[in-house]
Short mmCIF file of C-alpha atoms in Angstrom, two decimals:
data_model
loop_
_atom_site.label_atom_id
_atom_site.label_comp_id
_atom_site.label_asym_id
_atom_site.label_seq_id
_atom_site.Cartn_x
_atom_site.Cartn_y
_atom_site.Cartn_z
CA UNK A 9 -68.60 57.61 47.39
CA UNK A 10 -69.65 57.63 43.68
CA UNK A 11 -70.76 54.34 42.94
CA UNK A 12 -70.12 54.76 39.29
CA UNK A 13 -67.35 57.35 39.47
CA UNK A 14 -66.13 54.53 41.33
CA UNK A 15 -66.37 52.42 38.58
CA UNK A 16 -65.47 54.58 35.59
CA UNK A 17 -61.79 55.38 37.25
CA UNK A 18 -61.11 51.81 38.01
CA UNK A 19 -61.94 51.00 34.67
CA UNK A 20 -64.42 48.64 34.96
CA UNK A 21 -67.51 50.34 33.67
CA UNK A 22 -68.86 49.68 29.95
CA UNK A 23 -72.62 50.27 29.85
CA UNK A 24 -75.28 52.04 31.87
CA UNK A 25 -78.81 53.10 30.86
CA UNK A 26 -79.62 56.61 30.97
CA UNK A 27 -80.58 57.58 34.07
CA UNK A 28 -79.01 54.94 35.95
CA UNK A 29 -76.21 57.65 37.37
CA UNK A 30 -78.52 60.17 38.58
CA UNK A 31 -80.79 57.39 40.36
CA UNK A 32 -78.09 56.78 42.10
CA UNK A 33 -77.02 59.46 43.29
CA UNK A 34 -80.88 60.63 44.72
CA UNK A 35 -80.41 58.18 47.39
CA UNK A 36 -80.29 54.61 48.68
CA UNK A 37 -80.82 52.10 46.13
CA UNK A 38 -81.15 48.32 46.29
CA UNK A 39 -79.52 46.72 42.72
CA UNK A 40 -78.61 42.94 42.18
CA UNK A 41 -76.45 40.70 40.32
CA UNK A 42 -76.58 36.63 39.20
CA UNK A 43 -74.29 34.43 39.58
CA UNK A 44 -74.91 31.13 37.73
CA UNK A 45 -74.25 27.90 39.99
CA UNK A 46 -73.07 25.48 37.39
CA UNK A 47 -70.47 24.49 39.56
CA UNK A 48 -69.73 24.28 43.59
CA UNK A 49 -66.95 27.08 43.61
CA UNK A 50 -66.55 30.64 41.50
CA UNK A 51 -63.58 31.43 40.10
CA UNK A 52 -61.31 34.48 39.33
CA UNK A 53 -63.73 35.29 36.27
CA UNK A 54 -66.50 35.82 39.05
CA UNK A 55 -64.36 38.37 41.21
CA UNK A 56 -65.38 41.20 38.73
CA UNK A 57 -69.10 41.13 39.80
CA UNK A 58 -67.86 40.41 43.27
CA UNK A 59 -65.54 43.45 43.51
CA UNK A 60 -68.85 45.63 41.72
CA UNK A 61 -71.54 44.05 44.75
CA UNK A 62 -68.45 45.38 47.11
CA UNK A 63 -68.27 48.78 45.69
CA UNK A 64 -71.75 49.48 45.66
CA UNK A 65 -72.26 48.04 48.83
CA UNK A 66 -69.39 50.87 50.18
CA UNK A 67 -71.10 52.99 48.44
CA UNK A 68 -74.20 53.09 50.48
CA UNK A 69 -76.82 51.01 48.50
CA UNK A 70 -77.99 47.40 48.98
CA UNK A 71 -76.68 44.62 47.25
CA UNK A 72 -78.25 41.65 46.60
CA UNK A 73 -76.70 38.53 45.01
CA UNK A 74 -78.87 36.03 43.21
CA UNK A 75 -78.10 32.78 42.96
CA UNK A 76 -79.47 31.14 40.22
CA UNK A 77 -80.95 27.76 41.19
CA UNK A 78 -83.73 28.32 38.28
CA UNK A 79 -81.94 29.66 35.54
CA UNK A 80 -78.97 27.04 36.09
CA UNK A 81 -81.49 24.63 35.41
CA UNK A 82 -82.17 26.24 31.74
CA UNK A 83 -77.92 27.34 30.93
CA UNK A 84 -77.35 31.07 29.77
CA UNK A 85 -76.39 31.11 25.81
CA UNK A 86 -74.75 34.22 26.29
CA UNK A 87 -71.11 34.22 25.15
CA UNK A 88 -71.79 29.95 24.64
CA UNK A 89 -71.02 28.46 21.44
CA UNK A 90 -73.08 25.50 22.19
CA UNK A 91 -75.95 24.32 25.34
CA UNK A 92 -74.43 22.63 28.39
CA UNK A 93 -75.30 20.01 30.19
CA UNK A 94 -78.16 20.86 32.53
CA UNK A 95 -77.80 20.05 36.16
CA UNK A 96 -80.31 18.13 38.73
CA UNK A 97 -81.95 19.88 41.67
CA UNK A 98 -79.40 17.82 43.94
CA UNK A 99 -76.44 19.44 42.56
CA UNK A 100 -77.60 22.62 42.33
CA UNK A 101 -78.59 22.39 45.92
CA UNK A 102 -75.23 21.40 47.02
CA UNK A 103 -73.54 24.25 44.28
CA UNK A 104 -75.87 26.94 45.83
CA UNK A 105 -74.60 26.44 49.13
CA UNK A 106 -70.96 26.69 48.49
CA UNK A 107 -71.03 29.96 46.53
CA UNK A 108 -73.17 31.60 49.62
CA UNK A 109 -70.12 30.77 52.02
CA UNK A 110 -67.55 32.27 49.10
CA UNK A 111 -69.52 35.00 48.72
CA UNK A 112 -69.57 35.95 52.79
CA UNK A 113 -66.45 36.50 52.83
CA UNK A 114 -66.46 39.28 50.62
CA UNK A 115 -70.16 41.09 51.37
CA UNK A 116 -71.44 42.10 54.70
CA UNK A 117 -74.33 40.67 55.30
CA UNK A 118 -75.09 42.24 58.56
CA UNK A 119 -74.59 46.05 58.13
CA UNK A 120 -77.61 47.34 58.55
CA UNK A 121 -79.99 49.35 55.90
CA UNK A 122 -77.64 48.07 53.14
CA UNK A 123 -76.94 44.30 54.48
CA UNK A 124 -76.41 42.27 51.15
CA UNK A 125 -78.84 39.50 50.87
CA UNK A 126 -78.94 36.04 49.12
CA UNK A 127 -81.55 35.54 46.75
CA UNK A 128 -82.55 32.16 44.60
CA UNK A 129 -84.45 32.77 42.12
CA UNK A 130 -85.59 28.73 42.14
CA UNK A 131 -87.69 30.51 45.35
CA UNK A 132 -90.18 32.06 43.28
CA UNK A 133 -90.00 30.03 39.80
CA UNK A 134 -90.67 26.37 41.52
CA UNK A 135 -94.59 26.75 41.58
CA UNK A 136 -94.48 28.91 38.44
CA UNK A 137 -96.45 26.27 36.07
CA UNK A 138 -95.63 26.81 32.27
CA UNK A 139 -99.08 28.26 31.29
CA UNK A 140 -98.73 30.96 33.65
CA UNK A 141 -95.50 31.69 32.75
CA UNK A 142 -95.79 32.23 28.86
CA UNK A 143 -99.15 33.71 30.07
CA UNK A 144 -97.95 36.44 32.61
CA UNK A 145 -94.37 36.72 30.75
CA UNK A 146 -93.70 35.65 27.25
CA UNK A 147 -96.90 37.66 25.91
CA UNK A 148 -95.46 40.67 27.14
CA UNK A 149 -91.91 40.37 25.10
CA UNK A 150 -92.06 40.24 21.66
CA UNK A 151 -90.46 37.23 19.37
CA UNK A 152 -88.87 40.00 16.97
CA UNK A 153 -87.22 41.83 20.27
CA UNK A 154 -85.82 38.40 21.72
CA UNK A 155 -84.14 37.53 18.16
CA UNK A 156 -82.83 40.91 18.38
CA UNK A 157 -79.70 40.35 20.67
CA UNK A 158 -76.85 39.61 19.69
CA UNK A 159 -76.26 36.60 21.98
CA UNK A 160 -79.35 34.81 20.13
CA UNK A 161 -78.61 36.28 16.53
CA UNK A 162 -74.88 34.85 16.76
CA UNK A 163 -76.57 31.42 18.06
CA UNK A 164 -78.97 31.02 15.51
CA UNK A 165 -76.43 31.98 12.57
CA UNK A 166 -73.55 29.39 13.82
CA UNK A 167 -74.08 25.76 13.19
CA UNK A 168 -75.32 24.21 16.53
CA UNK A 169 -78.72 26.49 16.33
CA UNK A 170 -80.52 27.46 19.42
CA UNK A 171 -83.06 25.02 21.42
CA UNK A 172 -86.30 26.77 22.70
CA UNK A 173 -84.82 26.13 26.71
CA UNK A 174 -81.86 28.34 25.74
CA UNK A 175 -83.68 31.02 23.33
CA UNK A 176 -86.35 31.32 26.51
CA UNK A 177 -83.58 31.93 28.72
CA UNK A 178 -83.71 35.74 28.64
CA UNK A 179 -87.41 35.74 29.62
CA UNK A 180 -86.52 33.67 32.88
CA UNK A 181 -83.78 36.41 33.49
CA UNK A 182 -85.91 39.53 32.39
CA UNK A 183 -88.30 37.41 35.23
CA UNK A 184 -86.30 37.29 37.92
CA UNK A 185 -85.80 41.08 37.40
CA UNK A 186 -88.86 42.00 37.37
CA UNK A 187 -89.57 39.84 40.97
CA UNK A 188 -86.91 41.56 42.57
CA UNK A 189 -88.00 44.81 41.55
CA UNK A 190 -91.86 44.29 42.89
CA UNK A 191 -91.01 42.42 46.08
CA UNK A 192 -87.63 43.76 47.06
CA UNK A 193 -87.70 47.42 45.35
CA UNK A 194 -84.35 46.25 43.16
CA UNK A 195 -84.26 49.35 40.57
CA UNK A 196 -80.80 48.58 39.11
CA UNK A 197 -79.24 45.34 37.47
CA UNK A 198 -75.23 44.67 37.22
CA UNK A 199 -73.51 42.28 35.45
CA UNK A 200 -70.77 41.51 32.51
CA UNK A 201 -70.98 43.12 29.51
CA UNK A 202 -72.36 40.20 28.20
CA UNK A 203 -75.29 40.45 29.52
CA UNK A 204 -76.43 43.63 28.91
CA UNK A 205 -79.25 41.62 26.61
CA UNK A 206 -80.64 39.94 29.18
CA UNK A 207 -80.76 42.98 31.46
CA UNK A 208 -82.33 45.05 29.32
CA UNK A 209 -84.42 42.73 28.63
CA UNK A 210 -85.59 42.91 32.42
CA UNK A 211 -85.83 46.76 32.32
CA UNK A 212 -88.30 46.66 29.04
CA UNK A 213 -90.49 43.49 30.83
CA UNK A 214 -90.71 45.84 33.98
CA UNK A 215 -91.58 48.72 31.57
CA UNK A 216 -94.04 46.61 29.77
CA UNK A 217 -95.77 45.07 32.23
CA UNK A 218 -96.31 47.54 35.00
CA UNK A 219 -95.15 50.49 33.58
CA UNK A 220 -92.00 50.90 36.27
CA UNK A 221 -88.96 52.28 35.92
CA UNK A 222 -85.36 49.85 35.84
CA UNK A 223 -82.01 50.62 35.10
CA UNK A 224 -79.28 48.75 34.03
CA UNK A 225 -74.98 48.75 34.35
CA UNK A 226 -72.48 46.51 32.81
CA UNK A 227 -68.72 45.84 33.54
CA UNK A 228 -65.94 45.17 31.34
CA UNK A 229 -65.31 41.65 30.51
CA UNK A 230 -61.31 41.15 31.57
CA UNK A 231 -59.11 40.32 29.13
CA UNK A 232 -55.75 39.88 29.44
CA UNK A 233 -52.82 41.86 27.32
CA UNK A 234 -51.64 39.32 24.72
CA UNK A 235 -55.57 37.92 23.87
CA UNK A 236 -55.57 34.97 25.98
CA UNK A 237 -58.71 34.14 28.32
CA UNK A 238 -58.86 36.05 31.79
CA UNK A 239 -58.90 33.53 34.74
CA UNK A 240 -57.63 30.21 32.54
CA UNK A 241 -54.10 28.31 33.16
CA UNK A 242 -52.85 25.40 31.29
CA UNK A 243 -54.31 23.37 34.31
CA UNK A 244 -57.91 25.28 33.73
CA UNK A 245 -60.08 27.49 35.62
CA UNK A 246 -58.59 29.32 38.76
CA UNK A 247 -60.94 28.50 41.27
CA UNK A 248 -61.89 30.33 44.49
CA UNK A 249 -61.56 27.11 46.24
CA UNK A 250 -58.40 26.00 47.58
CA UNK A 251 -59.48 22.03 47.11
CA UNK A 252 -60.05 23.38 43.16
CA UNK A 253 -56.90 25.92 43.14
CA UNK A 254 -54.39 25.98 45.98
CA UNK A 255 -53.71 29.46 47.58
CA UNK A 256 -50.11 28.84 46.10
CA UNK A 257 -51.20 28.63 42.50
CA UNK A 258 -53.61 31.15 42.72
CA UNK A 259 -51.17 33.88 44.61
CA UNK A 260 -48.81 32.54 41.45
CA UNK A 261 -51.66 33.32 39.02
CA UNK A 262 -51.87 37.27 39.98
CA UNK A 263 -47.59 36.92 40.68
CA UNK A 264 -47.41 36.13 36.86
CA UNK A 265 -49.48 39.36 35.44
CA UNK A 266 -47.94 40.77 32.58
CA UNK A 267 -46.77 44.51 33.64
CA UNK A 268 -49.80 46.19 31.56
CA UNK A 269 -52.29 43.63 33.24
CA UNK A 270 -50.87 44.03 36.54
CA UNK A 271 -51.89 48.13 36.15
CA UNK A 272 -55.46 47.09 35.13
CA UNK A 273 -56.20 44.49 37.59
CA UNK A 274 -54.98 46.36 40.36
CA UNK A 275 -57.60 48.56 39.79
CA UNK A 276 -60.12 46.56 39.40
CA UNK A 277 -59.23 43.46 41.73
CA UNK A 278 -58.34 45.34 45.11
CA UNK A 279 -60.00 48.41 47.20
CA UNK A 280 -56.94 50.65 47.00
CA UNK A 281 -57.61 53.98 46.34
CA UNK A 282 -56.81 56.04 43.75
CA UNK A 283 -53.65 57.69 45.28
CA UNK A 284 -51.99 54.49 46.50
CA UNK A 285 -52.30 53.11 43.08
CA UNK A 286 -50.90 56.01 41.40
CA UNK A 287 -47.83 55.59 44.27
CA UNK A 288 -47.11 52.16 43.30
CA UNK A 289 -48.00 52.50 39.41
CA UNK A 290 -44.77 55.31 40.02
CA UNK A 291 -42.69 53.38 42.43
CA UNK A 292 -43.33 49.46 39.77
CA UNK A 293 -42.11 52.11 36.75
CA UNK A 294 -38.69 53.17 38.20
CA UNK A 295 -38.03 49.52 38.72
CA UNK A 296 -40.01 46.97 36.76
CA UNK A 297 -37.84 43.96 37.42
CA UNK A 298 -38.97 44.53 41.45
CA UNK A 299 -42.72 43.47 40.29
CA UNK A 300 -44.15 45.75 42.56
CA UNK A 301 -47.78 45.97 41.45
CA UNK A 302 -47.94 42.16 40.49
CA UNK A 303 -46.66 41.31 44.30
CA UNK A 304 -49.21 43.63 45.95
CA UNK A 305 -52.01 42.88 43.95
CA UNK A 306 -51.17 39.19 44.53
CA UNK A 307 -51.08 39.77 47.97
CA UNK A 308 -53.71 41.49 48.18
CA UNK A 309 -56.21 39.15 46.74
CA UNK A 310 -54.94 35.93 48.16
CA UNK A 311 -55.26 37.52 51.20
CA UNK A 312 -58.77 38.48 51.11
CA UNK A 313 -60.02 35.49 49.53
CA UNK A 314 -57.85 32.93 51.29
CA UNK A 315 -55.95 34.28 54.63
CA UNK A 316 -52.61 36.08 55.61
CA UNK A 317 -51.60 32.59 56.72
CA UNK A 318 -52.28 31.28 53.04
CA UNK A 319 -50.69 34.58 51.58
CA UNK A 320 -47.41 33.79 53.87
CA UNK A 321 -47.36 30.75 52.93
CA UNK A 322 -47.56 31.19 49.36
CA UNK A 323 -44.77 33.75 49.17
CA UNK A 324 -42.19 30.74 51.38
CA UNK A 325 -43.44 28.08 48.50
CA UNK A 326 -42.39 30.67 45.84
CA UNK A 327 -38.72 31.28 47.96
CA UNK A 328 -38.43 27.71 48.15
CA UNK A 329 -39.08 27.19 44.33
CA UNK A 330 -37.36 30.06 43.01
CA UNK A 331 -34.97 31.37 45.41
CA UNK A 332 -32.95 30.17 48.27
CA UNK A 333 -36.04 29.53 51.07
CA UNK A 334 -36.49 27.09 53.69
CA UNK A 335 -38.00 23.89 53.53
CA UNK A 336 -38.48 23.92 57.00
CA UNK A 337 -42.06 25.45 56.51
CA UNK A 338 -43.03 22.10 54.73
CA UNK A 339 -43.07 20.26 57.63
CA UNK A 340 -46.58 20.21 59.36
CA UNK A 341 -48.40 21.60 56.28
CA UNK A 342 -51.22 20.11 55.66
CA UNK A 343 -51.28 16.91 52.38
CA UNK A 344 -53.36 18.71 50.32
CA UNK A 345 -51.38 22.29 50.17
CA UNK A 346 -48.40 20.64 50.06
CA UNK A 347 -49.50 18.76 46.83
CA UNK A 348 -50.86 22.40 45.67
CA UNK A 349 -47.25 23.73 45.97
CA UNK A 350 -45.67 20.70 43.22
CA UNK A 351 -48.48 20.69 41.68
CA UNK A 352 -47.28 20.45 38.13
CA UNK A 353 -43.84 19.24 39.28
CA UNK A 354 -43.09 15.65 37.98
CA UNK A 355 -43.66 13.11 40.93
CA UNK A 356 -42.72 10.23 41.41
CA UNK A 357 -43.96 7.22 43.87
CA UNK A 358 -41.00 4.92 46.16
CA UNK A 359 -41.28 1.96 48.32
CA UNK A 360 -41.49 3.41 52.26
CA UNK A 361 -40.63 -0.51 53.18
CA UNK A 362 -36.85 0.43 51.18
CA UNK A 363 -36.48 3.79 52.64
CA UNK A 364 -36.74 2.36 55.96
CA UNK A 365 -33.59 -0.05 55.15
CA UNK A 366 -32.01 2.64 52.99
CA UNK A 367 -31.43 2.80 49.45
CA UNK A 368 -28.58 4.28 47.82
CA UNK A 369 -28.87 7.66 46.38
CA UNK A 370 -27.80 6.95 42.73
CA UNK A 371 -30.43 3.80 42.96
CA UNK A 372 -32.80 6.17 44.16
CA UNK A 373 -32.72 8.60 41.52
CA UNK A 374 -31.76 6.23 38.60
CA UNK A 375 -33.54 3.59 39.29
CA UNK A 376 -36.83 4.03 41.78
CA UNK A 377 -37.96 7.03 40.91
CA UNK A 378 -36.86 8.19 37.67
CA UNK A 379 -35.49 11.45 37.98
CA UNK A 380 -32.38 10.24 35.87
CA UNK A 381 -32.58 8.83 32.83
CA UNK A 382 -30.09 6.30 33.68
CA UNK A 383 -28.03 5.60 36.82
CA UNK A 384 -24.96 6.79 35.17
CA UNK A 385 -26.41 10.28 34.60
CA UNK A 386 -27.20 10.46 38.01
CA UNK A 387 -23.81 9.58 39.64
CA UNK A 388 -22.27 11.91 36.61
CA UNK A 389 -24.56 15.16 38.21
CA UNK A 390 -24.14 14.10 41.71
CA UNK A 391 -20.30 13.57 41.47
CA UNK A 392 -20.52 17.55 39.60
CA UNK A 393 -22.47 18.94 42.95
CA UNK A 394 -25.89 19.55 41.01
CA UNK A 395 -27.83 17.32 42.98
CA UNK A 396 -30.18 18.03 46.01
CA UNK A 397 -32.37 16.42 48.45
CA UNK A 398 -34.69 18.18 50.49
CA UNK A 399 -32.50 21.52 49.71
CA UNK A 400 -29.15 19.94 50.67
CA UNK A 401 -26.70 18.86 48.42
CA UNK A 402 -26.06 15.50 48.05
CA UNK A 403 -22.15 14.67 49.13
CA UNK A 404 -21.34 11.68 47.06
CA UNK A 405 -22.84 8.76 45.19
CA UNK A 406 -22.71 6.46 47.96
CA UNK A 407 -24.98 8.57 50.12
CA UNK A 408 -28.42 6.85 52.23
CA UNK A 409 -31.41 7.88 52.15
CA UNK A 410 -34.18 6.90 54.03
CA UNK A 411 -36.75 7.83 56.43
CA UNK A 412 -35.17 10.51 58.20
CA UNK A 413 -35.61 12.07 54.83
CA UNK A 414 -39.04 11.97 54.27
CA UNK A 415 -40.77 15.40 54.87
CA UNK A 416 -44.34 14.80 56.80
CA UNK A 417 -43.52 10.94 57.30
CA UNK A 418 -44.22 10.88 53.19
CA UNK A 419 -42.84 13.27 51.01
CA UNK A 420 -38.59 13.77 49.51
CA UNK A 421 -38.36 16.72 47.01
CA UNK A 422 -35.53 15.90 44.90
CA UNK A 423 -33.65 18.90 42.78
CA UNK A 424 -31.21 18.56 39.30
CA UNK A 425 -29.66 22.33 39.26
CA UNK A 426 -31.28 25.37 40.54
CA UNK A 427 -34.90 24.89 38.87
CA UNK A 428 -35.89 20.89 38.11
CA UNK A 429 -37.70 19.90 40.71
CA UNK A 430 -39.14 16.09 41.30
CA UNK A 431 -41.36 15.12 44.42
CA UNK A 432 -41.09 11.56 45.81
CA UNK A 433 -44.26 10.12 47.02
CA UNK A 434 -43.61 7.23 49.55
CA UNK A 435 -45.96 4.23 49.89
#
């Protein structure tokens, strides 16, 4: 396979250095990308680089994933409006070590030749004192080139300004570059467009220093059809990690794709080839309102970064939201995905003491838990047939509940209509 034919169809590819195509295709090649370990999970907005490691990985060459315990020390100013917070060693530490498991489960590390390997680039920077650094390094790229980029031009223009940890950030990077390429024989850096600065930067210190030869390749950054930010939701970042995101609300993220996104993500957010993409791009045009690409590319992608089980489940949760599912599957699922499923859904805590005497449905609703407005209201929809508990309708206002009701020994989900939803949360 054609790494960056690969690339080019899918739509992901925005720059490469000249040369950097027909290095690739002499032979075996080993080429890297960072990830930055500001936090203990990645999220959708990392899947990008992932699905470019995977690719070139198929394609033959070694990939190599660095984890930045050094340079998430410092904070990247690329595509920042202002410096973060910087993290301690301890955090890091602990970040480091959950993005290794993610990333596992999407690179094989045991493949041979081309086994990806884990890099940290805190490995070779920790005994690196500042004298040597601006010594060995910084004499070697010039202030004028630094000021140069655009991610350091736009910084220094805006109000905030640029502090001397950030602006030396792109030395650390063009660093780490030039380590992999002596000890590990990396020729080729990936990343976002965004950082095709920093890369470069790499390349010219490599150049510069021991007159070798680098190349460089960036992706597109994603961006979705009506100019909102790829990979937020109202609720924030969608997270890799079900504790962060639950497999429900992230199989609902990729679900909810407008049509146009659906055809780019597809491509670049699951291995099908070209021809089975073209089949459903065909089969999702003679019937939009099916959703065809949106469910497989949803399914896809849950599936590979949570499980089939996960996927499954998701795809009940949205039946039992939005259609006429079971709640059956509830029952036995564990606190946390259950949560996952309502999250967003107006909850409600209730006294498990009352339940276990029974409480009257209308004082339920009206009263305990305020799913009515007023007591009244709820007798009024009850007596009208609009009013469900746990899926089945309530028969009249002077109706029991208790703790034969609760789902899991804890939970009641409560329904006005087809759509409004309320859990009960009893304690």
């Amino acid at each position: 396979m054609n790494f960056v034919e690969e690339l080019r169809w899918r739509g992901m590819l925005h720059d490469i250095m000249p040369g950097t195509e027909e290095k690739l295709n002499e032979g075996v090649i080993a080429g890297y990308i960072g990830f930055d370990p500001t936090a203990d999970s990645l999220h959708v907005g990392h899947l990008t680089q992932i699905m470019t490691l995977i690719h070139f990985q198929k394609a033959g060459h070694k990939p190599y994933a660095l984890v930045g315990g050094a340079t998430g020390m410092v904070g990247d100013p690329s595509g920042k409006s202002e410096e973060r917070n910087l993290l301690s060693a301890d955090i890091l530490n602990h970040n480091q070590a959950c993005i290794k498991a993610q990333l596992e489960k999407f690179l094989d590390f045991d493949s041979g030749a081309n086994s990806a390997e884990m890099v940290n680039n805190y490995d070779w920077f920790r005994d690196f004192s500042f004298l040597d650094f601006i010594r060995d390094v910084g004499k070697h790229i010039t202030v004028n080139y630094m000021m140069a980029k655009d991610s350091v031009r736009r910084r220094l223009e805006g109000e905030t300004g640029m502090s001397f940890t950030e602006f030396s950030y792109q030395l650390v990077q063009g660093y780490d570059f030039y380590y992999l390429w002596k000890n590990k024989g990396c020729l080729l850096q990936m990343g976002g467009s965004d950082q095709w600065g920093n890369i470069v930067t790499g390349t010219e210190f490599i150049r510069r220093k021991d007159h070798g030869e680098a190349f460089a390749l960036t992706t597109q950054l994603i961006k979705k059809s009506d100019g909102t930010k790829f990979g937020k939701t109202e609720s924030g970042a969608v997270w890799l990690d079900p504790a962060k995101t639950s497999p429900y609300k992230f199989y609902q993220f990729w679900l909810n794709a407008s049509d146009e996104d659906a055809k780019s993500w597809i491509r670049i957010f699951t291995l099908k080839s070209k021809e089975e993409l073209d089949a459903l791009d065909a089969e999702h045009d003679a019937a939009p309102h099916l959703r065809i690409l949106q469910k497989a590319l949803a399914k896809d992608i849950t599936i590979r970064v949570h499980s089939e089980a996960d996927y499954e489940t998701a795809v009940k949760s949205s039946e039992f939201l939005f259609g006429n599912g079971s709640i059956d599957f509830l029952t036995g699922m564990s606190e946390s995905n259950l949560l996952g499923i309502f999250d967003g859904i107006e909850q409600f805590s209730v006294s498990k003491e009352e339940l276990s005497g029974g409480v009257n449905v209308v004082d339920l609703l009206g009263e305990k838990a305020k799913v009515f407005p007023s007591k009244s209201e709820a007798k009024k929809m009850i007596q009208g047939g609009g009013v469900s508990i746990n899926k089945a309708k309530v028969g009249g206002i002077e109706d029991i509940i208790n703790q034969s009701s609760l789902i899991n020994d804890k939970f009641i989900v409560a329904q006005k209509g087809k759509k409004n939803y309320y859990l009960l949360i009893a304690e």
